[in-house]
PDB file of C-alpha atoms in Angstrom:
ATOM      1  CA  ALA A  54      82.374 104.510  98.894  1.00  0.00           C
ATOM      2  CA  ALA A  55      79.474 103.654  97.260  1.00  0.00           C
ATOM      3  CA  GLY A  56      80.365 103.165  93.292  1.00  0.00           C
ATOM      4  CA  VAL A  57      78.793 101.578  90.059  1.00  0.00           C
ATOM      5  CA  ILE A  58      76.533  98.809  90.348  1.00  0.00           C
ATOM      6  CA  GLN A  59      75.831  96.224  87.663  1.00  0.00           C
ATOM      7  CA  SER A  60      73.794  93.842  87.483  1.00  0.00           C
ATOM      8  CA  PRO A  61      73.824  90.592  86.277  1.00  0.00           C
ATOM      9  CA  ARG A  62      78.378  90.688  86.572  1.00  0.00           C
ATOM     10  CA  HIS A  63      77.641  87.472  84.629  1.00  0.00           C
ATOM     11  CA  LEU A  64      74.908  86.558  81.662  1.00  0.00           C
ATOM     12  CA  ILE A  65      74.845  82.982  79.349  1.00  0.00           C
ATOM     13  CA  LYS A  66      72.339  83.821  76.059  1.00  0.00           C
ATOM     14  CA  GLU A  67      71.860  82.129  73.128  1.00  0.00           C
ATOM     15  CA  LYS A  68      71.748  83.066  69.906  1.00  0.00           C
ATOM     16  CA  ARG A  69      69.246  85.191  68.263  1.00  0.00           C
ATOM     17  CA  GLU A  70      67.849  85.909  71.920  1.00  0.00           C
ATOM     18  CA  THR A  71      67.621  89.530  73.986  1.00  0.00           C
ATOM     19  CA  ALA A  72      69.374  90.740  77.224  1.00  0.00           C
ATOM     20  CA  THR A  73      69.305  93.274  79.121  1.00  0.00           C
ATOM     21  CA  LEU A  74      71.625  95.058  81.817  1.00  0.00           C
ATOM     22  CA  LYS A  75      71.531  97.108  84.414  1.00  0.00           C
ATOM     23  CA  CYS A  76      73.341  99.691  85.313  1.00  0.00           C
ATOM     24  CA  TYR A  77      73.314 101.639  88.925  1.00  0.00           C
ATOM     25  CA  PRO A  78      75.295 104.729  89.310  1.00  0.00           C
ATOM     26  CA  ILE A  79      77.319 106.446  92.039  1.00  0.00           C
ATOM     27  CA  PRO A  80      74.457 108.303  94.206  1.00  0.00           C
ATOM     28  CA  ARG A  81      74.115 111.826  92.687  1.00  0.00           C
ATOM     29  CA  HIS A  82      75.949 111.169  89.469  1.00  0.00           C
ATOM     30  CA  ASP A  83      73.304 112.083  86.855  1.00  0.00           C
ATOM     31  CA  THR A  84      75.471 110.839  83.605  1.00  0.00           C
ATOM     32  CA  VAL A  85      76.022 107.052  82.486  1.00  0.00           C
ATOM     33  CA  TYR A  86      77.852 106.212  79.956  1.00  0.00           C
ATOM     34  CA  TRP A  87      78.230 102.153  78.488  1.00  0.00           C
ATOM     35  CA  TYR A  88      80.925 100.701  76.786  1.00  0.00           C
ATOM     36  CA  GLN A  89      82.308  97.133  75.134  1.00  0.00           C
ATOM     37  CA  GLN A  90      85.358  95.507  75.579  1.00  0.00           C
ATOM     38  CA  GLY A  91      85.628  92.443  73.612  1.00  0.00           C
ATOM     39  CA  PRO A  92      88.653  89.768  74.289  1.00  0.00           C
ATOM     40  CA  GLY A  93      91.688  91.379  74.262  1.00  0.00           C
ATOM     41  CA  GLN A  94      90.252  94.752  73.255  1.00  0.00           C
ATOM     42  CA  ASP A  95      90.293  97.789  74.426  1.00  0.00           C
ATOM     43  CA  PRO A  96      86.777  99.156  75.377  1.00  0.00           C
ATOM     44  CA  GLN A  97      85.019 100.829  73.349  1.00  0.00           C
ATOM     45  CA  PHE A  98      81.864 103.639  74.131  1.00  0.00           C
ATOM     46  CA  LEU A  99      78.669 102.902  73.196  1.00  0.00           C
ATOM     47  CA  ILE A 100      76.351 105.490  74.360  1.00  0.00           C
ATOM     48  CA  SER A 101      75.852 107.898  77.353  1.00  0.00           C
ATOM     49  CA  PHE A 102      73.066 109.670  79.003  1.00  0.00           C
ATOM     50  CA  TYR A 103      72.491 112.691  80.640  1.00  0.00           C
ATOM     51  CA  GLU A 104      69.892 113.464  82.703  1.00  0.00           C
ATOM     52  CA  LYS A 105      67.731 110.904  81.448  1.00  0.00           C
ATOM     53  CA  MET A 106      68.691 112.267  77.760  1.00  0.00           C
ATOM     54  CA  GLN A 107      70.985 110.599  75.071  1.00  0.00           C
ATOM     55  CA  SER A 108      73.433 113.004  74.832  1.00  0.00           C
ATOM     56  CA  ASP A 109      76.475 110.923  73.421  1.00  0.00           C
ATOM     57  CA  LYS A 110      76.344 107.885  70.701  1.00  0.00           C
ATOM     58  CA  GLY A 111      79.666 106.205  69.520  1.00  0.00           C
ATOM     59  CA  SER A 112      79.794 102.378  67.781  1.00  0.00           C
ATOM     60  CA  ILE A 113      76.315 101.545  68.827  1.00  0.00           C
ATOM     61  CA  PRO A 114      75.149  97.966  67.291  1.00  0.00           C
ATOM     62  CA  ASP A 115      71.216  98.929  65.771  1.00  0.00           C
ATOM     63  CA  ARG A 116      70.007  96.432  67.460  1.00  0.00           C
ATOM     64  CA  PHE A 117      71.290  97.638  70.986  1.00  0.00           C
ATOM     65  CA  SER A 118      69.362 100.559  72.638  1.00  0.00           C
ATOM     66  CA  ALA A 119      69.363 102.028  75.895  1.00  0.00           C
ATOM     67  CA  GLN A 120      67.713 104.242  78.098  1.00  0.00           C
ATOM     68  CA  GLN A 121      68.136 106.247  81.409  1.00  0.00           C
ATOM     69  CA  PHE A 122      65.421 106.009  84.052  1.00  0.00           C
ATOM     70  CA  SER A 123      64.518 108.829  86.223  1.00  0.00           C
ATOM     71  CA  ASP A 124      65.876 107.014  88.874  1.00  0.00           C
ATOM     72  CA  TYR A 125      69.323 107.739  87.151  1.00  0.00           C
ATOM     73  CA  HIS A 126      70.039 103.589  86.681  1.00  0.00           C
ATOM     74  CA  SER A 127      70.190 103.052  83.341  1.00  0.00           C
ATOM     75  CA  GLU A 128      69.259  99.978  81.164  1.00  0.00           C
ATOM     76  CA  LEU A 129      71.096  98.092  77.566  1.00  0.00           C
ATOM     77  CA  ASN A 130      68.943  96.258  75.902  1.00  0.00           C
ATOM     78  CA  MET A 131      70.203  93.914  73.200  1.00  0.00           C
ATOM     79  CA  SER A 132      68.181  91.560  70.605  1.00  0.00           C
ATOM     80  CA  SER A 133      69.309  89.621  68.032  1.00  0.00           C
ATOM     81  CA  LEU A 134      72.573  88.114  69.743  1.00  0.00           C
ATOM     82  CA  GLU A 135      75.483  87.019  67.702  1.00  0.00           C
ATOM     83  CA  LEU A 136      78.789  85.364  69.145  1.00  0.00           C
ATOM     84  CA  GLY A 137      80.747  88.437  68.304  1.00  0.00           C
ATOM     85  CA  ASP A 138      78.831  90.338  70.734  1.00  0.00           C
ATOM     86  CA  SER A 139      80.414  88.208  73.765  1.00  0.00           C
ATOM     87  CA  ALA A 140      82.463  91.110  75.772  1.00  0.00           C
ATOM     88  CA  LEU A 141      82.611  92.722  78.736  1.00  0.00           C
ATOM     89  CA  TYR A 142      80.375  95.732  79.439  1.00  0.00           C
ATOM     90  CA  PHE A 143      80.882  98.501  81.393  1.00  0.00           C
ATOM     91  CA  CYS A 144      78.957 101.294  82.691  1.00  0.00           C
ATOM     92  CA  ALA A 145      81.354 104.469  84.520  1.00  0.00           C
ATOM     93  CA  SER A 146      79.112 107.293  85.466  1.00  0.00           C
ATOM     94  CA  SER A 147      79.846 110.695  86.962  1.00  0.00           C
ATOM     95  CA  PHE A 148      78.397 113.799  88.200  1.00  0.00           C
ATOM     96  CA  GLY A 149      77.471 115.818  85.561  1.00  0.00           C
ATOM     97  CA  ARG A 150      78.854 115.932  81.406  1.00  0.00           C
ATOM     98  CA  GLY A 151      81.343 118.455  82.252  1.00  0.00           C
ATOM     99  CA  PRO A 152      85.505 117.742  82.496  1.00  0.00           C
ATOM    100  CA  TYR A 153      84.730 115.124  85.055  1.00  0.00           C
ATOM    101  CA  GLU A 154      86.046 111.869  85.579  1.00  0.00           C
ATOM    102  CA  GLN A 155      84.571 108.726  84.659  1.00  0.00           C
ATOM    103  CA  TYR A 156      83.895 105.106  87.437  1.00  0.00           C
ATOM    104  CA  PHE A 157      83.779 102.795  86.142  1.00  0.00           C
ATOM    105  CA  GLY A 158      81.601  99.683  87.324  1.00  0.00           C
ATOM    106  CA  PRO A 159      82.901  96.035  87.554  1.00  0.00           C
ATOM    107  CA  GLY A 160      81.279  95.101  84.338  1.00  0.00           C
ATOM    108  CA  THR A 161      78.982  92.404  82.869  1.00  0.00           C
ATOM    109  CA  ARG A 162      80.436  89.582  81.124  1.00  0.00           C
ATOM    110  CA  LEU A 163      78.206  88.243  77.992  1.00  0.00           C
ATOM    111  CA  THR A 164      78.537  85.429  77.044  1.00  0.00           C
ATOM    112  CA  VAL A 165      76.650  84.245  73.560  1.00  0.00           C
ATOM    113  CA  THR A 166      76.882  80.855  72.629  1.00  0.00           C
TER     114      THR A 166
ATOM    115  CA  LYS B 232      89.735 110.219  63.989  1.00  0.00           C
ATOM    116  CA  GLN B 233      91.145 109.905  67.764  1.00  0.00           C
ATOM    117  CA  GLU B 234      94.366 107.041  68.110  1.00  0.00           C
ATOM    118  CA  VAL B 235      96.013 106.418  71.096  1.00  0.00           C
ATOM    119  CA  THR B 236      98.716 104.223  71.562  1.00  0.00           C
ATOM    120  CA  GLN B 237     100.679 103.076  74.687  1.00  0.00           C
ATOM    121  CA  ILE B 238     104.181 101.936  74.666  1.00  0.00           C
ATOM    122  CA  PRO B 239     105.375  99.428  75.671  1.00  0.00           C
ATOM    123  CA  ALA B 240     102.739  97.147  75.105  1.00  0.00           C
ATOM    124  CA  ALA B 241     104.283  94.725  78.176  1.00  0.00           C
ATOM    125  CA  LEU B 242     107.000  95.347  80.568  1.00  0.00           C
ATOM    126  CA  SER B 243     108.448  93.768  83.160  1.00  0.00           C
ATOM    127  CA  VAL B 244     110.427  94.836  85.729  1.00  0.00           C
ATOM    128  CA  PRO B 245     112.188  94.300  89.029  1.00  0.00           C
ATOM    129  CA  GLU B 246     110.294  95.262  92.617  1.00  0.00           C
ATOM    130  CA  GLY B 247     111.294  98.237  93.139  1.00  0.00           C
ATOM    131  CA  GLU B 248     112.495 100.354  90.201  1.00  0.00           C
ATOM    132  CA  ASN B 249     110.582 103.110  88.915  1.00  0.00           C
ATOM    133  CA  LEU B 250     108.704 102.676  85.881  1.00  0.00           C
ATOM    134  CA  VAL B 251     107.273 105.008  83.145  1.00  0.00           C
ATOM    135  CA  LEU B 252     104.339 104.507  80.514  1.00  0.00           C
ATOM    136  CA  ASN B 253     104.184 106.130  77.702  1.00  0.00           C
ATOM    137  CA  CYS B 254     100.600 107.576  76.263  1.00  0.00           C
ATOM    138  CA  SER B 255     100.183 109.280  72.800  1.00  0.00           C
ATOM    139  CA  PHE B 256      97.788 110.886  71.178  1.00  0.00           C
ATOM    140  CA  THR B 257      96.415 111.963  67.572  1.00  0.00           C
ATOM    141  CA  ASP B 258      94.344 115.135  67.772  1.00  0.00           C
ATOM    142  CA  SER B 259      95.728 117.553  70.464  1.00  0.00           C
ATOM    143  CA  ALA B 260      91.750 118.828  70.973  1.00  0.00           C
ATOM    144  CA  ILE B 261      90.879 117.148  74.234  1.00  0.00           C
ATOM    145  CA  TYR B 262      88.890 117.985  77.106  1.00  0.00           C
ATOM    146  CA  ASN B 263      90.803 115.461  79.370  1.00  0.00           C
ATOM    147  CA  LEU B 264      92.883 112.324  79.963  1.00  0.00           C
ATOM    148  CA  GLN B 265      92.425 109.631  82.323  1.00  0.00           C
ATOM    149  CA  TRP B 266      94.919 106.344  83.917  1.00  0.00           C
ATOM    150  CA  PHE B 267      92.907 103.549  84.575  1.00  0.00           C
ATOM    151  CA  ARG B 268      94.327 100.649  86.243  1.00  0.00           C
ATOM    152  CA  GLN B 269      92.298  96.837  84.830  1.00  0.00           C
ATOM    153  CA  ASP B 270      93.481  93.430  86.271  1.00  0.00           C
ATOM    154  CA  PRO B 271      92.269  90.177  84.794  1.00  0.00           C
ATOM    155  CA  GLY B 272      88.689  90.201  83.904  1.00  0.00           C
ATOM    156  CA  LYS B 273      88.206  92.621  85.975  1.00  0.00           C
ATOM    157  CA  GLY B 274      86.589  96.307  85.688  1.00  0.00           C
ATOM    158  CA  LEU B 275      88.824  99.627  85.285  1.00  0.00           C
ATOM    159  CA  THR B 276      89.939 101.853  88.493  1.00  0.00           C
ATOM    160  CA  SER B 277      90.501 104.875  87.520  1.00  0.00           C
ATOM    161  CA  LEU B 278      93.847 106.085  89.100  1.00  0.00           C
ATOM    162  CA  LEU B 279      94.611 110.015  87.841  1.00  0.00           C
ATOM    163  CA  LEU B 280      92.552 112.340  85.664  1.00  0.00           C
ATOM    164  CA  ILE B 281      94.363 115.447  84.031  1.00  0.00           C
ATOM    165  CA  GLN B 282      92.453 117.946  82.067  1.00  0.00           C
ATOM    166  CA  SER B 283      93.039 119.750  79.555  1.00  0.00           C
ATOM    167  CA  SER B 284      94.605 122.691  80.780  1.00  0.00           C
ATOM    168  CA  GLN B 285      96.892 120.797  83.597  1.00  0.00           C
ATOM    169  CA  ARG B 286     100.163 119.665  83.130  1.00  0.00           C
ATOM    170  CA  GLU B 287     100.489 117.034  85.773  1.00  0.00           C
ATOM    171  CA  GLN B 288      98.519 115.443  88.426  1.00  0.00           C
ATOM    172  CA  THR B 289     100.135 112.926  91.388  1.00  0.00           C
ATOM    173  CA  SER B 290      98.581 110.629  93.982  1.00  0.00           C
ATOM    174  CA  GLY B 291     100.882 108.716  96.163  1.00  0.00           C
ATOM    175  CA  ARG B 292     102.915 106.827  94.286  1.00  0.00           C
ATOM    176  CA  LEU B 293     101.960 107.868  90.687  1.00  0.00           C
ATOM    177  CA  ASN B 294     102.877 110.587  88.616  1.00  0.00           C
ATOM    178  CA  ALA B 295     101.097 111.669  85.488  1.00  0.00           C
ATOM    179  CA  SER B 296     101.578 114.329  82.831  1.00  0.00           C
ATOM    180  CA  LEU B 297     100.216 115.996  80.307  1.00  0.00           C
ATOM    181  CA  ASP B 298     101.914 117.783  77.006  1.00  0.00           C
ATOM    182  CA  LYS B 299      98.805 118.249  74.824  1.00  0.00           C
ATOM    183  CA  SER B 300     100.551 120.187  72.516  1.00  0.00           C
ATOM    184  CA  SER B 301     102.414 116.982  71.486  1.00  0.00           C
ATOM    185  CA  GLY B 302     100.145 114.532  72.232  1.00  0.00           C
ATOM    186  CA  ARG B 303     101.824 112.755  74.984  1.00  0.00           C
ATOM    187  CA  SER B 304     101.510 111.631  78.732  1.00  0.00           C
ATOM    188  CA  THR B 305     103.363 109.844  81.017  1.00  0.00           C
ATOM    189  CA  LEU B 306     102.595 107.548  84.280  1.00  0.00           C
ATOM    190  CA  TYR B 307     105.505 107.369  86.371  1.00  0.00           C
ATOM    191  CA  ILE B 308     105.555 104.947  88.777  1.00  0.00           C
ATOM    192  CA  ALA B 309     107.846 104.983  91.940  1.00  0.00           C
ATOM    193  CA  ALA B 310     109.311 102.257  93.758  1.00  0.00           C
ATOM    194  CA  SER B 311     107.093  99.432  91.894  1.00  0.00           C
ATOM    195  CA  GLN B 312     105.707  96.820  94.138  1.00  0.00           C
ATOM    196  CA  PRO B 313     103.856  93.563  93.542  1.00  0.00           C
ATOM    197  CA  GLY B 314     100.882  94.622  93.924  1.00  0.00           C
ATOM    198  CA  ASP B 315     101.143  96.954  91.215  1.00  0.00           C
ATOM    199  CA  SER B 316     100.938  93.697  88.489  1.00  0.00           C
ATOM    200  CA  ALA B 317      98.184  94.845  86.063  1.00  0.00           C
ATOM    201  CA  THR B 318      97.137  96.415  82.506  1.00  0.00           C
ATOM    202  CA  TYR B 319      97.376 100.131  82.922  1.00  0.00           C
ATOM    203  CA  LEU B 320      94.845 101.881  80.090  1.00  0.00           C
ATOM    204  CA  CYS B 321      95.660 105.713  78.508  1.00  0.00           C
ATOM    205  CA  ALA B 322      92.056 107.584  77.713  1.00  0.00           C
ATOM    206  CA  VAL B 323      91.252 110.423  76.689  1.00  0.00           C
ATOM    207  CA  ARG B 324      88.302 112.232  75.580  1.00  0.00           C
ATOM    208  CA  PRO B 325      87.966 114.172  73.118  1.00  0.00           C
ATOM    209  CA  GLY B 326      86.151 118.188  72.893  1.00  0.00           C
ATOM    210  CA  GLY B 327      83.733 119.515  71.329  1.00  0.00           C
ATOM    211  CA  GLY B 328      81.131 117.516  73.456  1.00  0.00           C
ATOM    212  CA  ALA B 329      81.699 114.368  72.849  1.00  0.00           C
ATOM    213  CA  ASP B 330      81.234 111.806  75.942  1.00  0.00           C
ATOM    214  CA  GLY B 331      82.773 108.801  74.729  1.00  0.00           C
ATOM    215  CA  LEU B 332      86.625 107.915  76.226  1.00  0.00           C
ATOM    216  CA  THR B 333      88.554 106.679  73.546  1.00  0.00           C
ATOM    217  CA  PHE B 334      91.168 103.975  74.872  1.00  0.00           C
ATOM    218  CA  GLY B 335      95.062 103.015  74.304  1.00  0.00           C
ATOM    219  CA  LYS B 336      95.102  99.499  73.847  1.00  0.00           C
ATOM    220  CA  GLY B 337      97.856  99.009  77.481  1.00  0.00           C
ATOM    221  CA  THR B 338     100.287  98.320  78.834  1.00  0.00           C
ATOM    222  CA  HIS B 339     100.829  95.079  80.342  1.00  0.00           C
ATOM    223  CA  LEU B 340     103.204  95.467  83.833  1.00  0.00           C
ATOM    224  CA  ILE B 341     104.501  92.716  85.377  1.00  0.00           C
ATOM    225  CA  ILE B 342     106.640  93.478  88.492  1.00  0.00           C
ATOM    226  CA  GLN B 343     108.697  90.843  89.408  1.00  0.00           C
ATOM    227  CA  PRO B 344     109.180  90.251  93.505  1.00  0.00           C
TER     228      PRO B 344
END
């Protein structure tokens, strides 16, 4: 079965640089969620989109922005990177915003040096 | 603010034992609860989803129960195997239209061959 695809899988950036993470949801899933998991931490919800509109917002820094495109893929844009942004970034998708299971991708490991 | 606690933080048992992982949450107004498995440095694999109106869900050797009124869930693993070694995360989805899951810090499980 098709799963959530994230690219790139690994990314190394320097402080103050920008990064773009991409997420391709499971086919026919119209809702995308972004989470950040720092070293030794539990995942923290950043933001979600339903039918290309932002549907909920968590602890996403102002330096980050995201959007969902007409084909339902999503991109997380991160600017002025800081050392503390080093983490695993997960994308998840579901079919609708209702009480549906969230399926997680393999994650993008971002290292900021 | 919803808080999710998982006990124990770590558990090591011999192969073949049945075991129970515990999850508690402070706000009983949840939409649903998911149990995940995470291998080191890897993504989150959804194991079971329990809706707020349900009492339990089963998948193979796994059984999850939910007592929403008391803010508790348990994950029962029967006949444990070395391949079950991983971190198990409990996550709740708040009610009121919120999308993001709130995770516990997980139980690190080791099954000794």
